mmCIF file of C-alpha atoms and ligand atoms in Angstrom:
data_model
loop_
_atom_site.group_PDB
_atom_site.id
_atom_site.type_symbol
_atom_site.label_atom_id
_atom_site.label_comp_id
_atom_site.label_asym_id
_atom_site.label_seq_id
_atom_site.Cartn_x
_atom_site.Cartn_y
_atom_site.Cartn_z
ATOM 1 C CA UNK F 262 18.482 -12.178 -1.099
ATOM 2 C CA UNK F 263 15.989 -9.472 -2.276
ATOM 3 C CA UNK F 264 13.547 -10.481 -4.136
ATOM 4 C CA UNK F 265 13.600 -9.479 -8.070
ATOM 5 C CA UNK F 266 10.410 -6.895 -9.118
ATOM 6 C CA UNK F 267 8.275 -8.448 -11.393
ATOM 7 C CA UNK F 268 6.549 -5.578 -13.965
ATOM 8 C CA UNK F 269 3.819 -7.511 -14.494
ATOM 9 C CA UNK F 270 2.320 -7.709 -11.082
ATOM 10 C CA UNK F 271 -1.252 -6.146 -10.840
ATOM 11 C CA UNK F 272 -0.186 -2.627 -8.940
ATOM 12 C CA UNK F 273 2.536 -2.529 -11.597
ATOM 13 C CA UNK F 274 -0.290 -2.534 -14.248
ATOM 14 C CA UNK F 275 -2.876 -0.081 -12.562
ATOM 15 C CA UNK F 276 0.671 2.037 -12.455
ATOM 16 C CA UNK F 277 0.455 1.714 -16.311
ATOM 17 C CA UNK F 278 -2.836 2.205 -16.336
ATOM 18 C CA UNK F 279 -3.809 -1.339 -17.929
ATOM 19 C CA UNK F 280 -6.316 -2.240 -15.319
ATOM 20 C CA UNK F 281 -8.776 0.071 -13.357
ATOM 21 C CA UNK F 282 -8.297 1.342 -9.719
ATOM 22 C CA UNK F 283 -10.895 3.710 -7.628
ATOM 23 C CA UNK F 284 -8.063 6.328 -7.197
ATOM 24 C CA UNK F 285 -8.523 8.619 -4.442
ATOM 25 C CA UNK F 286 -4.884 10.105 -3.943
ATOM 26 C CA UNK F 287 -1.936 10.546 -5.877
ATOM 27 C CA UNK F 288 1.019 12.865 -6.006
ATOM 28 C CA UNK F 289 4.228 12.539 -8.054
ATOM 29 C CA UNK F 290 5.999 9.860 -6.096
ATOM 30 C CA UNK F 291 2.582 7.738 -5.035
ATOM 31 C CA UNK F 292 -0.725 6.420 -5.818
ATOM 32 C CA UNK F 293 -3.517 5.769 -3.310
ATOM 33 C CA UNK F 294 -6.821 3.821 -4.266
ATOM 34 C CA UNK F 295 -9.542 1.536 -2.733
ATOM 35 C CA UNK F 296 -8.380 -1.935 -2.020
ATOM 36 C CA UNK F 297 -10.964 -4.160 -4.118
ATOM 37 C CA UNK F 298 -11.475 -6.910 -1.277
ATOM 38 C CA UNK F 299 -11.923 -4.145 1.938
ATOM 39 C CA UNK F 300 -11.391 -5.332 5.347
ATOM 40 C CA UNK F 301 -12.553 -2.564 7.068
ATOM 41 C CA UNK F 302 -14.992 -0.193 5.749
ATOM 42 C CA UNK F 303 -11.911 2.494 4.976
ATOM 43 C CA UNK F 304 -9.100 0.062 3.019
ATOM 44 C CA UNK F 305 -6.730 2.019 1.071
ATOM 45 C CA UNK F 306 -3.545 1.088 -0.486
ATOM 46 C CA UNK F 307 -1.083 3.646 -0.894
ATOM 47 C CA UNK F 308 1.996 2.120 -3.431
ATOM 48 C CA UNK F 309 4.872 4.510 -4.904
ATOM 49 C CA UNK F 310 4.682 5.243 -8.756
ATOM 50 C CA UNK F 311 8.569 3.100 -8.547
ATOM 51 C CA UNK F 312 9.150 -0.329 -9.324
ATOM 52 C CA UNK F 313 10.149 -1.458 -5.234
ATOM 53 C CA UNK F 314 9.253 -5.112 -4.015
ATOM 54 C CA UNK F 315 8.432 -4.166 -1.225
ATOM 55 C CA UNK F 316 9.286 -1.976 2.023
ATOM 56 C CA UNK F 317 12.825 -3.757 2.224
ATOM 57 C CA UNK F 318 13.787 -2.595 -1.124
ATOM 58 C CA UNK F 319 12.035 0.675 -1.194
ATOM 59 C CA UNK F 320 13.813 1.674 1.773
ATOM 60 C CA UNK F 321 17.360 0.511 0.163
ATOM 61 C CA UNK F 322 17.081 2.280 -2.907
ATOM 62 C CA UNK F 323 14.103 4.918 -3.269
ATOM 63 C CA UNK F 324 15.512 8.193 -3.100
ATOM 64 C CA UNK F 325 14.576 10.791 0.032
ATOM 65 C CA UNK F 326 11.909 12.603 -2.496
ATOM 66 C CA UNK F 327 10.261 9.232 -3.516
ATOM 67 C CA UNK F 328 9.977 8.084 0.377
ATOM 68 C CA UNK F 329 9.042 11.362 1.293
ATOM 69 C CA UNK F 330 6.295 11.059 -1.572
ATOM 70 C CA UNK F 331 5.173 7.794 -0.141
ATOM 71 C CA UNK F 332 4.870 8.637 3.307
ATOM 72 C CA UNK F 333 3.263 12.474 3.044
ATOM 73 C CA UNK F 334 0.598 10.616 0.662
ATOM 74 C CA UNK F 335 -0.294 8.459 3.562
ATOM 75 C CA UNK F 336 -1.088 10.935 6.046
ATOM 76 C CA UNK F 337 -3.027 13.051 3.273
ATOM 77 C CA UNK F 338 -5.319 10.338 2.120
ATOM 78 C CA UNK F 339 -6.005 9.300 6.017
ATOM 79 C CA UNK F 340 -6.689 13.567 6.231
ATOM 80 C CA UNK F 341 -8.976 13.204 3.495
ATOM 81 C CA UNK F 342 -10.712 10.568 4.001
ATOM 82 C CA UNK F 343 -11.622 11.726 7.505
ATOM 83 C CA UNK F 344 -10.703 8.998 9.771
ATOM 84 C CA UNK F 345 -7.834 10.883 11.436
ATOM 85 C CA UNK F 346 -10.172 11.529 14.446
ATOM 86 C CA UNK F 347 -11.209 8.489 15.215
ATOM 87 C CA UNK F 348 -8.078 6.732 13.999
ATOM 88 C CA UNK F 349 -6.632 4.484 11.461
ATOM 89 C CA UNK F 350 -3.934 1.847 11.338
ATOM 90 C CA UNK F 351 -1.516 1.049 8.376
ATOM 91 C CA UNK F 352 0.625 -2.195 8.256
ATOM 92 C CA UNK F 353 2.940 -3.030 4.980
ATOM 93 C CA UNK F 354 3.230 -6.737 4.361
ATOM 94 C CA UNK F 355 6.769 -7.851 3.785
ATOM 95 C CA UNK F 356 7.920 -11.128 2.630
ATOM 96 C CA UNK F 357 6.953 -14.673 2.699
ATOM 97 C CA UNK F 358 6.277 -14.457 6.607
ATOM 98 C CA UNK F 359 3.593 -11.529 6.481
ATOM 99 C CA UNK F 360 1.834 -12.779 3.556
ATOM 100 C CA UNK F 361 2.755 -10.408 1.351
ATOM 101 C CA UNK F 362 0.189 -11.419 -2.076
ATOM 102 C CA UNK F 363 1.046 -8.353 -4.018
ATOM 103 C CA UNK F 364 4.903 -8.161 -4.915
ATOM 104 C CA UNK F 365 4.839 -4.158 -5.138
ATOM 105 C CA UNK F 366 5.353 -2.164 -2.202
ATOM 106 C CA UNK F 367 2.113 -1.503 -0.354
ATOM 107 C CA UNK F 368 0.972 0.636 2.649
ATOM 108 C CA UNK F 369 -2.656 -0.261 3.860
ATOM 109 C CA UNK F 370 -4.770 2.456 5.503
ATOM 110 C CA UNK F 371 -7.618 0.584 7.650
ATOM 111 C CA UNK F 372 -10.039 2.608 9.138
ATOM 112 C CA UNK F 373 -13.975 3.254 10.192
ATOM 113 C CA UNK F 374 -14.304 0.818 12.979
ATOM 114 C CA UNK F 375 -12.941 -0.704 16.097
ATOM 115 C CA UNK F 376 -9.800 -2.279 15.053
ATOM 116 C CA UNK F 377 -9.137 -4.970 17.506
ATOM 117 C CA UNK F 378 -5.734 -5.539 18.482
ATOM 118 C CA UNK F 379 -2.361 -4.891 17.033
ATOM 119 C CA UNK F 380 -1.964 -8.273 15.889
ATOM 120 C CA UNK F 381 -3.085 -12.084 15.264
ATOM 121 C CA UNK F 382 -1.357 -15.093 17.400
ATOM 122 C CA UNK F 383 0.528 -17.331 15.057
ATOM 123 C CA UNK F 384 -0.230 -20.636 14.567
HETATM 124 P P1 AMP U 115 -0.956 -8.006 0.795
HETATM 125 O O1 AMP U 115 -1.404 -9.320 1.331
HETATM 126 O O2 AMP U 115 -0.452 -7.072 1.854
HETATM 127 O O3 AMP U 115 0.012 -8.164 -0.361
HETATM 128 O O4 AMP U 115 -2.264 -7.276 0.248
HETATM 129 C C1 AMP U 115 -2.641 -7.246 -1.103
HETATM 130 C C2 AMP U 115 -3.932 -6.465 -1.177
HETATM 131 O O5 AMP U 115 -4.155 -6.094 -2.522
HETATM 132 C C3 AMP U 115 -5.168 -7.232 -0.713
HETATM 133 O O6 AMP U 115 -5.803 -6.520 0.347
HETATM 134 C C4 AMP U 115 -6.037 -7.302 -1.984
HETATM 135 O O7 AMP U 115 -7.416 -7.215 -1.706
HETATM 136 C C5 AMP U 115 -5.531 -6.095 -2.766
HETATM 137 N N1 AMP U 115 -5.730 -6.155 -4.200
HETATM 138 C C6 AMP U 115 -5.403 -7.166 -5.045
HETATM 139 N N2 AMP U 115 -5.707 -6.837 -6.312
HETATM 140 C C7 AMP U 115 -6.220 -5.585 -6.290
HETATM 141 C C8 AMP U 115 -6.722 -4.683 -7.270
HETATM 142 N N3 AMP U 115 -6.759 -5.023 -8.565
HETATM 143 N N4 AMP U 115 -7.178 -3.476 -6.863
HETATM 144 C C9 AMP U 115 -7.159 -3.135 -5.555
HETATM 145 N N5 AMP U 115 -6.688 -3.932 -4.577
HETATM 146 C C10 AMP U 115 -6.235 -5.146 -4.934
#
């Protein structure tokens, strides 16, 4: 069963504009901004401005506008933040078996080094 969207997680609140973010993107359906704990030396977190658990129930019930929102904001803040020529990955946690910490839709942009590969054995 999907899980229920809790308004009080922490993107919910930058959304309100309770806490701080370093914004670098936004557009009427999304919100990009610096990920406080970076992984990589480019770590952005593009989230839409709706209240979606994650990329199970975005994809369910967001309308075409708000995905379109979400995903054109993705490519823009990778455009300018200059790491399109090099490259960039994004990955979207979803659910207990990625991790996911941050019950509000997220898409992270890592970028400005060697990445590795696609993706940790697990244990
Ligand atoms: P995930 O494990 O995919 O849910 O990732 C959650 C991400 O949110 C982590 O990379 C955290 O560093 C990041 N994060 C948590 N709180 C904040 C915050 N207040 N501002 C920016 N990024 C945050």
């Amino acid at each position: 069963m999907a899980a229920t969207y809790d308004p009080n997680n922490i993107f919910a609140r930058i959304l309100r504009g309770e806490i701080p973010c370093r914004k670098v993107f936004e557009n009427e359906h999304a919100l990009a901004f610096n990920d406080i704990n970076p992984q990589t030396p480019t770590h952005i977190l593009v989230i839409p401005k709706g209240a979606y658990v994650d990329m199970d129930d975005f994809t369910a019930k967001a309308s075409d506008a708000e995905v379109a929102g979400l995903f054109k904001a993705v490519g823009e803040v990778a455009r300018q933040a200059g790491v399109v020529e090099n490259g960039y990955r994004t990955l979207s946690n979803c659910g207990r078996d990625a991790h996911q910490e941050v019950p509000h839709l997220h898409i992270h942009i890592f970028a400005g080094r060697d990445l590795g590969g696609m993706i940790g054995r697990a244990k």
